CSV table of N, CA and C in Angstrom, one decimal:
chain,number,residue,atom,x,y,z
T,1,MET,N,-6.4,9.4,12.3
T,1,MET,CA,-6.1,8.2,11.7
T,1,MET,C,-5.9,6.8,13.4
T,2,GLU,N,-7.4,7.2,14.5
T,2,GLU,CA,-6.7,5.8,15.3
T,2,GLU,C,-7.8,5.4,14.9
T,3,THR,N,-7.2,3.8,14.3
T,3,THR,CA,-7.6,2.6,14.3
T,3,THR,C,-7.1,1.7,15.4
T,4,ASP,N,-7.4,0.5,15.3
T,4,ASP,CA,-7.1,-0.3,15.9
T,4,ASP,C,-5.6,-1.2,15.4
T,5,ILE,N,-6.0,-0.4,14.0
T,5,ILE,CA,-4.8,-1.4,13.5
T,5,ILE,C,-3.5,-0.6,13.5
T,6,MET,N,-3.9,0.6,13.0
T,6,MET,CA,-3.1,1.8,13.9
T,6,MET,C,-2.3,1.9,14.8
T,7,HIS,N,-3.4,1.0,16.1
T,7,HIS,CA,-3.1,1.0,17.7
T,7,HIS,C,-1.5,-0.4,17.5
T,8,ASP,N,-2.0,-1.1,17.0
T,8,ASP,CA,-1.2,-2.5,16.8
T,8,ASP,C,0.0,-2.6,16.2
T,9,ILE,N,-0.2,-1.6,14.8
T,9,ILE,CA,1.0,-1.5,14.3
T,9,ILE,C,2.0,-0.4,14.9
T,10,ARG,N,1.4,1.1,15.4
T,10,ARG,CA,2.6,1.8,17.0
T,10,ARG,C,2.9,0.9,17.6
T,11,ARG,N,1.9,0.4,18.4
T,11,ARG,CA,2.1,-0.4,19.4
T,11,ARG,C,4.0,-1.6,19.0
T,12,PHE,N,3.8,-2.4,18.0
T,12,PHE,CA,4.7,-3.3,17.7
T,12,PHE,C,6.0,-2.8,17.3
T,13,VAL,N,5.6,-1.3,16.7
T,13,VAL,CA,6.8,-0.7,16.1
T,13,VAL,C,7.9,-0.4,17.6
T,14,HIS,N,6.7,0.3,18.8
T,14,HIS,CA,8.0,1.3,19.8
T,14,HIS,C,7.9,0.5,20.4
T,15,GLU,N,7.3,-1.2,20.9
T,15,GLU,CA,7.9,-2.3,21.6
T,15,GLU,C,9.3,-2.7,21.3
T,16,ARG,N,10.2,-2.3,19.4
T,16,ARG,CA,11.0,-3.0,19.2
T,16,ARG,C,11.5,-1.4,18.8
T,17,ASN,N,11.3,-0.6,19.6
T,17,ASN,CA,12.6,0.8,19.0
T,17,ASN,C,12.6,1.2,17.3
T,18,TRP,N,11.6,0.8,16.6
T,18,TRP,CA,12.0,1.4,15.2
T,18,TRP,C,11.2,2.5,15.0
T,19,GLU,N,11.0,2.7,15.6
T,19,GLU,CA,9.9,4.5,15.2
T,19,GLU,C,11.7,5.0,14.4
T,20,GLN,N,12.5,5.1,15.5
T,20,GLN,CA,13.8,6.4,14.8
T,20,GLN,C,13.9,5.8,12.9
T,21,PHE,N,14.2,4.9,12.5
T,21,PHE,CA,13.9,3.9,11.1
T,21,PHE,C,12.9,4.3,10.8
T,22,HIS,N,11.4,4.5,10.6
T,22,HIS,CA,10.7,5.1,10.1
T,22,HIS,C,11.0,6.3,9.6
T,23,THR,N,11.6,6.5,9.1
T,23,THR,CA,11.4,8.0,7.9
T,23,THR,C,10.6,8.4,7.8
T,24,GLY,N,10.1,9.6,6.9
T,24,GLY,CA,9.7,9.4,5.2
T,24,GLY,C,10.0,7.8,4.0
T,25,GLU,N,11.4,8.4,3.7
T,25,GLU,CA,11.9,7.7,2.5
T,25,GLU,C,12.0,7.1,3.2
T,26,ASN,N,12.2,6.5,4.1
T,26,ASN,CA,12.2,4.5,4.5
T,26,ASN,C,11.2,3.4,4.9
T,27,LEU,N,10.1,4.4,4.9
T,27,LEU,CA,8.7,3.8,4.7
T,27,LEU,C,8.4,3.6,3.3
T,28,ALA,N,8.7,5.0,2.5
T,28,ALA,CA,8.9,4.5,1.1
T,28,ALA,C,9.3,3.6,0.2
T,29,LYS,N,10.0,3.7,0.3
T,29,LYS,CA,11.7,2.5,-0.1
T,29,LYS,C,10.7,1.0,0.6
T,30,SER,N,10.3,0.8,1.4
T,30,SER,CA,9.1,-0.2,2.2
T,30,SER,C,8.4,-0.8,1.6
T,31,VAL,N,7.3,0.2,1.4
T,31,VAL,CA,6.5,-0.1,-0.2
T,31,VAL,C,7.4,-0.2,-1.1
T,32,ALA,N,7.6,0.4,-1.8
T,32,ALA,CA,8.6,-0.1,-3.3
T,32,ALA,C,9.3,-1.8,-2.8
T,33,ILE,N,10.1,-1.8,-1.5
T,33,ILE,CA,11.1,-2.9,-1.8
T,33,ILE,C,9.7,-4.6,-2.0
T,34,GLU,N,8.7,-3.8,-0.7
T,34,GLU,CA,7.5,-5.0,-0.7
T,34,GLU,C,6.4,-5.6,-1.7
T,35,ALA,N,6.3,-4.3,-2.3
T,35,ALA,CA,5.4,-4.2,-4.1
T,35,ALA,C,6.7,-5.2,-5.3
T,36,GLY,N,7.5,-5.4,-4.7
T,36,GLY,CA,8.0,-6.0,-5.7
T,36,GLY,C,8.4,-7.4,-5.3
T,37,GLU,N,8.7,-8.0,-4.1
T,37,GLU,CA,8.7,-8.9,-3.8
T,37,GLU,C,6.7,-9.8,-4.1
T,38,LEU,N,5.6,-8.7,-3.6
T,38,LEU,CA,4.4,-9.0,-4.5
T,38,LEU,C,4.9,-9.6,-5.4
T,39,LEU,N,5.5,-8.8,-6.8
T,39,LEU,CA,5.6,-8.9,-7.8
T,39,LEU,C,6.0,-11.0,-8.2
T,40,GLU,N,6.9,-10.4,-7.2
T,40,GLU,CA,7.7,-11.7,-7.5
T,40,GLU,C,7.1,-12.7,-7.2
T,41,VAL,N,6.3,-12.5,-6.8
T,41,VAL,CA,5.0,-14.2,-6.5
T,41,VAL,C,4.7,-14.7,-7.6
T,42,PHE,N,4.1,-13.1,-9.2
T,42,PHE,CA,4.3,-14.4,-9.8
T,42,PHE,C,5.2,-14.0,-11.3
T,43,GLN,N,6.2,-13.6,-10.7
T,43,GLN,CA,7.0,-13.6,-11.6
T,43,GLN,C,7.2,-15.1,-12.2
T,44,TRP,N,7.5,-14.8,-14.0
T,44,TRP,CA,7.6,-16.2,-15.2
T,44,TRP,C,6.2,-16.8,-14.9
T,45,ASP,N,6.4,-16.9,-14.6
T,45,ASP,CA,4.5,-17.6,-14.6
T,45,ASP,C,3.7,-16.3,-14.4
T,46,SER,N,2.2,-16.7,-15.0
T,46,SER,CA,1.1,-15.6,-14.0
T,46,SER,C,0.0,-16.9,-14.2
T,47,LYS,N,0.0,-17.9,-13.9
T,47,LYS,CA,-1.1,-18.8,-13.3
T,47,LYS,C,-1.0,-18.4,-11.8
T,48,GLU,N,-2.1,-18.3,-11.2
T,48,GLU,CA,-2.5,-18.6,-10.1
T,48,GLU,C,-1.8,-18.7,-8.9
T,49,LYS,N,-1.6,-17.5,-8.3
T,49,LYS,CA,-0.4,-18.4,-7.7
T,49,LYS,C,-1.1,-18.5,-5.8
T,50,SER,N,-0.4,-19.3,-4.7
T,50,SER,CA,-1.3,-19.4,-3.7
T,50,SER,C,-1.6,-18.4,-2.4
T,51,VAL,N,-2.8,-18.4,-2.7
T,51,VAL,CA,-3.3,-17.6,-2.1
T,51,VAL,C,-2.4,-16.9,-1.1
T,52,GLU,N,-2.2,-17.7,-0.2
T,52,GLU,CA,-1.7,-17.2,0.9
T,52,GLU,C,-0.5,-16.6,1.1
T,53,LYS,N,0.6,-16.9,0.0
T,53,LYS,CA,1.8,-15.4,-0.2
T,53,LYS,C,1.9,-14.8,-0.5
T,54,VAL,N,0.4,-14.1,-1.4
T,54,VAL,CA,-0.3,-13.0,-2.0
T,54,VAL,C,-0.9,-12.6,-0.3
T,55,GLU,N,-1.7,-13.1,0.3
T,55,GLU,CA,-2.0,-12.6,1.7
T,55,GLU,C,-0.5,-12.3,1.7
T,56,GLU,N,0.2,-13.1,2.2
T,56,GLU,CA,2.0,-12.2,3.4
T,56,GLU,C,2.4,-11.0,2.5
T,57,GLU,N,2.0,-11.3,1.7
T,57,GLU,CA,3.7,-9.8,0.9
T,57,GLU,C,1.9,-8.9,0.5
T,58,VAL,N,0.9,-8.4,-0.2
T,58,VAL,CA,-0.1,-7.6,0.5
T,58,VAL,C,0.4,-6.9,1.0
T,59,ALA,N,-0.2,-8.2,2.8
T,59,ALA,CA,0.0,-7.0,4.0
T,59,ALA,C,1.3,-6.5,4.1
T,60,ASP,N,2.1,-6.5,3.9
T,60,ASP,CA,3.8,-6.2,4.0
T,60,ASP,C,3.6,-4.4,3.3
T,61,VAL,N,3.1,-4.8,1.7
T,61,VAL,CA,2.9,-2.9,1.3
T,61,VAL,C,1.7,-2.7,2.5
T,62,LEU,N,0.4,-3.3,2.5
T,62,LEU,CA,-0.1,-2.2,3.6
T,62,LEU,C,0.2,-1.6,4.5
T,63,LEU,N,0.9,-2.1,5.1
T,63,LEU,CA,1.2,-2.4,6.5
T,63,LEU,C,2.8,-1.0,6.4
T,64,TYR,N,3.2,-0.7,5.2
T,64,TYR,CA,3.6,-0.4,5.2
T,64,TYR,C,3.2,1.4,4.5
T,65,CYS,N,2.6,1.4,3.9
T,65,CYS,CA,1.6,2.2,3.6
T,65,CYS,C,0.9,2.5,5.0
T,66,TYR,N,0.3,2.4,5.4
T,66,TYR,CA,0.2,2.4,6.8
T,66,TYR,C,1.1,3.3,8.0
T,67,MET,N,1.9,3.1,8.0
T,67,MET,CA,3.0,3.3,8.3
T,67,MET,C,3.2,4.5,7.7
T,68,LEU,N,3.5,5.0,6.5
T,68,LEU,CA,3.8,6.4,6.0
T,68,LEU,C,2.7,7.0,6.4
T,69,CYS,N,1.1,6.6,5.7
T,69,CYS,CA,0.3,7.4,6.0
T,69,CYS,C,0.6,8.2,7.5
T,70,ASP,N,0.5,7.7,8.5
T,70,ASP,CA,0.4,7.9,10.1
T,70,ASP,C,2.3,8.7,10.2
T,71,ALA,N,3.2,8.7,9.3
T,71,ALA,CA,4.2,9.7,9.5
T,71,ALA,C,3.8,10.7,9.4
T,72,TYR,N,2.8,11.1,8.3
T,72,TYR,CA,2.2,12.3,7.3
T,72,TYR,C,0.8,12.8,8.3
T,73,GLY,N,0.5,12.2,8.6
T,73,GLY,CA,-0.8,12.2,9.6
T,73,GLY,C,-1.8,12.4,8.6
T,74,LEU,N,-1.6,11.3,7.5
T,74,LEU,CA,-3.1,11.2,6.7
T,74,LEU,C,-3.7,10.0,6.8
T,75,ASP,N,-5.2,10.0,7.3
T,75,ASP,CA,-6.4,8.7,6.8
T,75,ASP,C,-6.0,8.1,6.0
T,76,PRO,N,-5.5,7.1,5.9
T,76,PRO,CA,-5.8,5.9,4.3
T,76,PRO,C,-7.4,5.9,4.3
T,77,ILE,N,-7.8,5.5,4.7
T,77,ILE,CA,-8.9,5.7,4.3
T,77,ILE,C,-9.6,7.1,2.9
T,78,ALA,N,-9.9,7.8,3.4
T,78,ALA,CA,-9.6,9.6,3.4
T,78,ALA,C,-9.1,9.4,2.5
T,79,THR,N,-8.0,9.2,2.3
T,79,THR,CA,-6.5,9.9,1.5
T,79,THR,C,-7.1,8.5,0.1
T,80,MET,N,-7.5,7.6,0.2
T,80,MET,CA,-8.1,6.2,-0.9
T,80,MET,C,-9.2,7.1,-1.4
T,81,LYS,N,-10.4,7.9,-0.6
T,81,LYS,CA,-11.6,8.0,-1.4
T,81,LYS,C,-11.4,9.2,-2.0
T,82,LYS,N,-10.5,10.1,-1.6
T,82,LYS,CA,-10.5,11.2,-1.9
T,82,LYS,C,-9.7,10.7,-4.0
T,83,LYS,N,-8.6,10.1,-3.3
T,83,LYS,CA,-8.1,9.5,-4.9
T,83,LYS,C,-9.5,9.0,-6.2
T,84,MET,N,-9.9,8.4,-5.6
T,84,MET,CA,-11.0,7.7,-6.4
T,84,MET,C,-12.4,8.4,-6.6
T,85,LYS,N,-12.4,10.0,-6.2
T,85,LYS,CA,-13.2,10.8,-6.7
T,85,LYS,C,-12.6,11.6,-8.0
T,86,ARG,N,-10.7,11.5,-7.6
T,86,ARG,CA,-10.1,12.0,-9.1
T,86,ARG,C,-10.4,11.3,-10.1
T,87,ASN,N,-10.2,10.4,-9.4
T,87,ASN,CA,-10.0,9.0,-10.1
T,87,ASN,C,-11.2,8.7,-11.3
T,88,ALA,N,-12.1,9.0,-10.1
T,88,ALA,CA,-13.7,8.9,-10.8
T,88,ALA,C,-13.7,10.3,-12.5
T,89,GLU,N,-13.2,11.4,-12.1
T,89,GLU,CA,-13.2,12.5,-12.6
T,89,GLU,C,-12.4,12.9,-14.2
T,90,LYS,N,-11.2,12.0,-13.5
T,90,LYS,CA,-10.6,11.6,-15.0
T,90,LYS,C,-10.9,10.7,-15.7
T,91,TYR,N,-12.0,9.7,-15.4
T,91,TYR,CA,-11.9,8.5,-15.4
T,91,TYR,C,-12.7,7.9,-15.9
T,92,PRO,N,-14.3,9.1,-16.5
T,92,PRO,CA,-15.8,8.8,-16.8
T,92,PRO,C,-15.5,6.9,-17.0
T,93,VAL,N,-17.4,6.9,-16.3
T,93,VAL,CA,-17.5,5.7,-17.3
T,93,VAL,C,-17.5,5.7,-18.4
T,94,GLU,N,-18.6,6.1,-19.4
T,94,GLU,CA,-18.8,6.5,-20.9
T,94,GLU,C,-17.0,6.3,-21.3
T,95,GLN,N,-16.2,7.0,-21.3
T,95,GLN,CA,-14.7,6.6,-21.9
T,95,GLN,C,-14.3,5.6,-21.5
T,96,SER,N,-14.5,4.9,-20.4
T,96,SER,CA,-13.5,3.7,-19.5
T,96,SER,C,-13.6,2.5,-20.1
T,97,TYR,N,-15.0,2.7,-20.2
T,97,TYR,CA,-15.7,0.9,-19.4
T,97,TYR,C,-15.0,0.5,-20.9
T,98,GLY,N,-13.7,-0.7,-20.5
T,98,GLY,CA,-13.7,-1.4,-21.4
T,98,GLY,C,-12.9,-0.8,-21.8
T,99,ASN,N,-11.7,-0.1,-21.1
T,99,ASN,CA,-10.8,0.6,-21.9
T,99,ASN,C,-9.6,1.2,-20.5
T,100,SER,N,-8.7,0.5,-21.7
T,100,SER,CA,-7.3,0.7,-20.0
T,100,SER,C,-6.1,1.9,-20.7
T,101,LYS,N,-6.4,2.4,-22.1
T,101,LYS,CA,-6.2,3.6,-21.8
T,101,LYS,C,-5.6,4.5,-20.7
T,102,ARG,N,-5.2,5.4,-20.8
T,102,ARG,CA,-4.6,6.5,-19.9
T,102,ARG,C,-6.1,7.9,-19.7
T,103,TYR,N,-6.3,8.6,-19.2
T,103,TYR,CA,-7.6,9.3,-20.0
T,103,TYR,C,-6.8,10.4,-20.5
T,104,ASP,N,-5.0,10.5,-20.3
T,104,ASP,CA,-4.9,11.8,-21.6
T,104,ASP,C,-4.7,11.2,-23.1
T,105,GLU,N,-4.9,10.1,-23.1
T,105,GLU,CA,-4.8,9.0,-24.1
T,105,GLU,C,-5.4,9.3,-25.3
């Protein structure tokens, strides 16, 4: 996984000597924390929020997800495609269209 964004992320982290803190556990925790901050944007009120604030929090989630993939040698795009293929098998259109139930319900 050698993309421009991964190069930029690695350089940013390296310049700050942060590799030492980027264990799988720490990165996974950071994904969850940042996802919580994204959810906090919508707390108490489900009205449309500032696109800029949503963008900022989504970026944090994605950055940590990309770093986690990098730590485990995963290609994030290939990983998502693989998961989408499994989801398509679990949720065929004819059974899932307009239905939010889990595949096993």
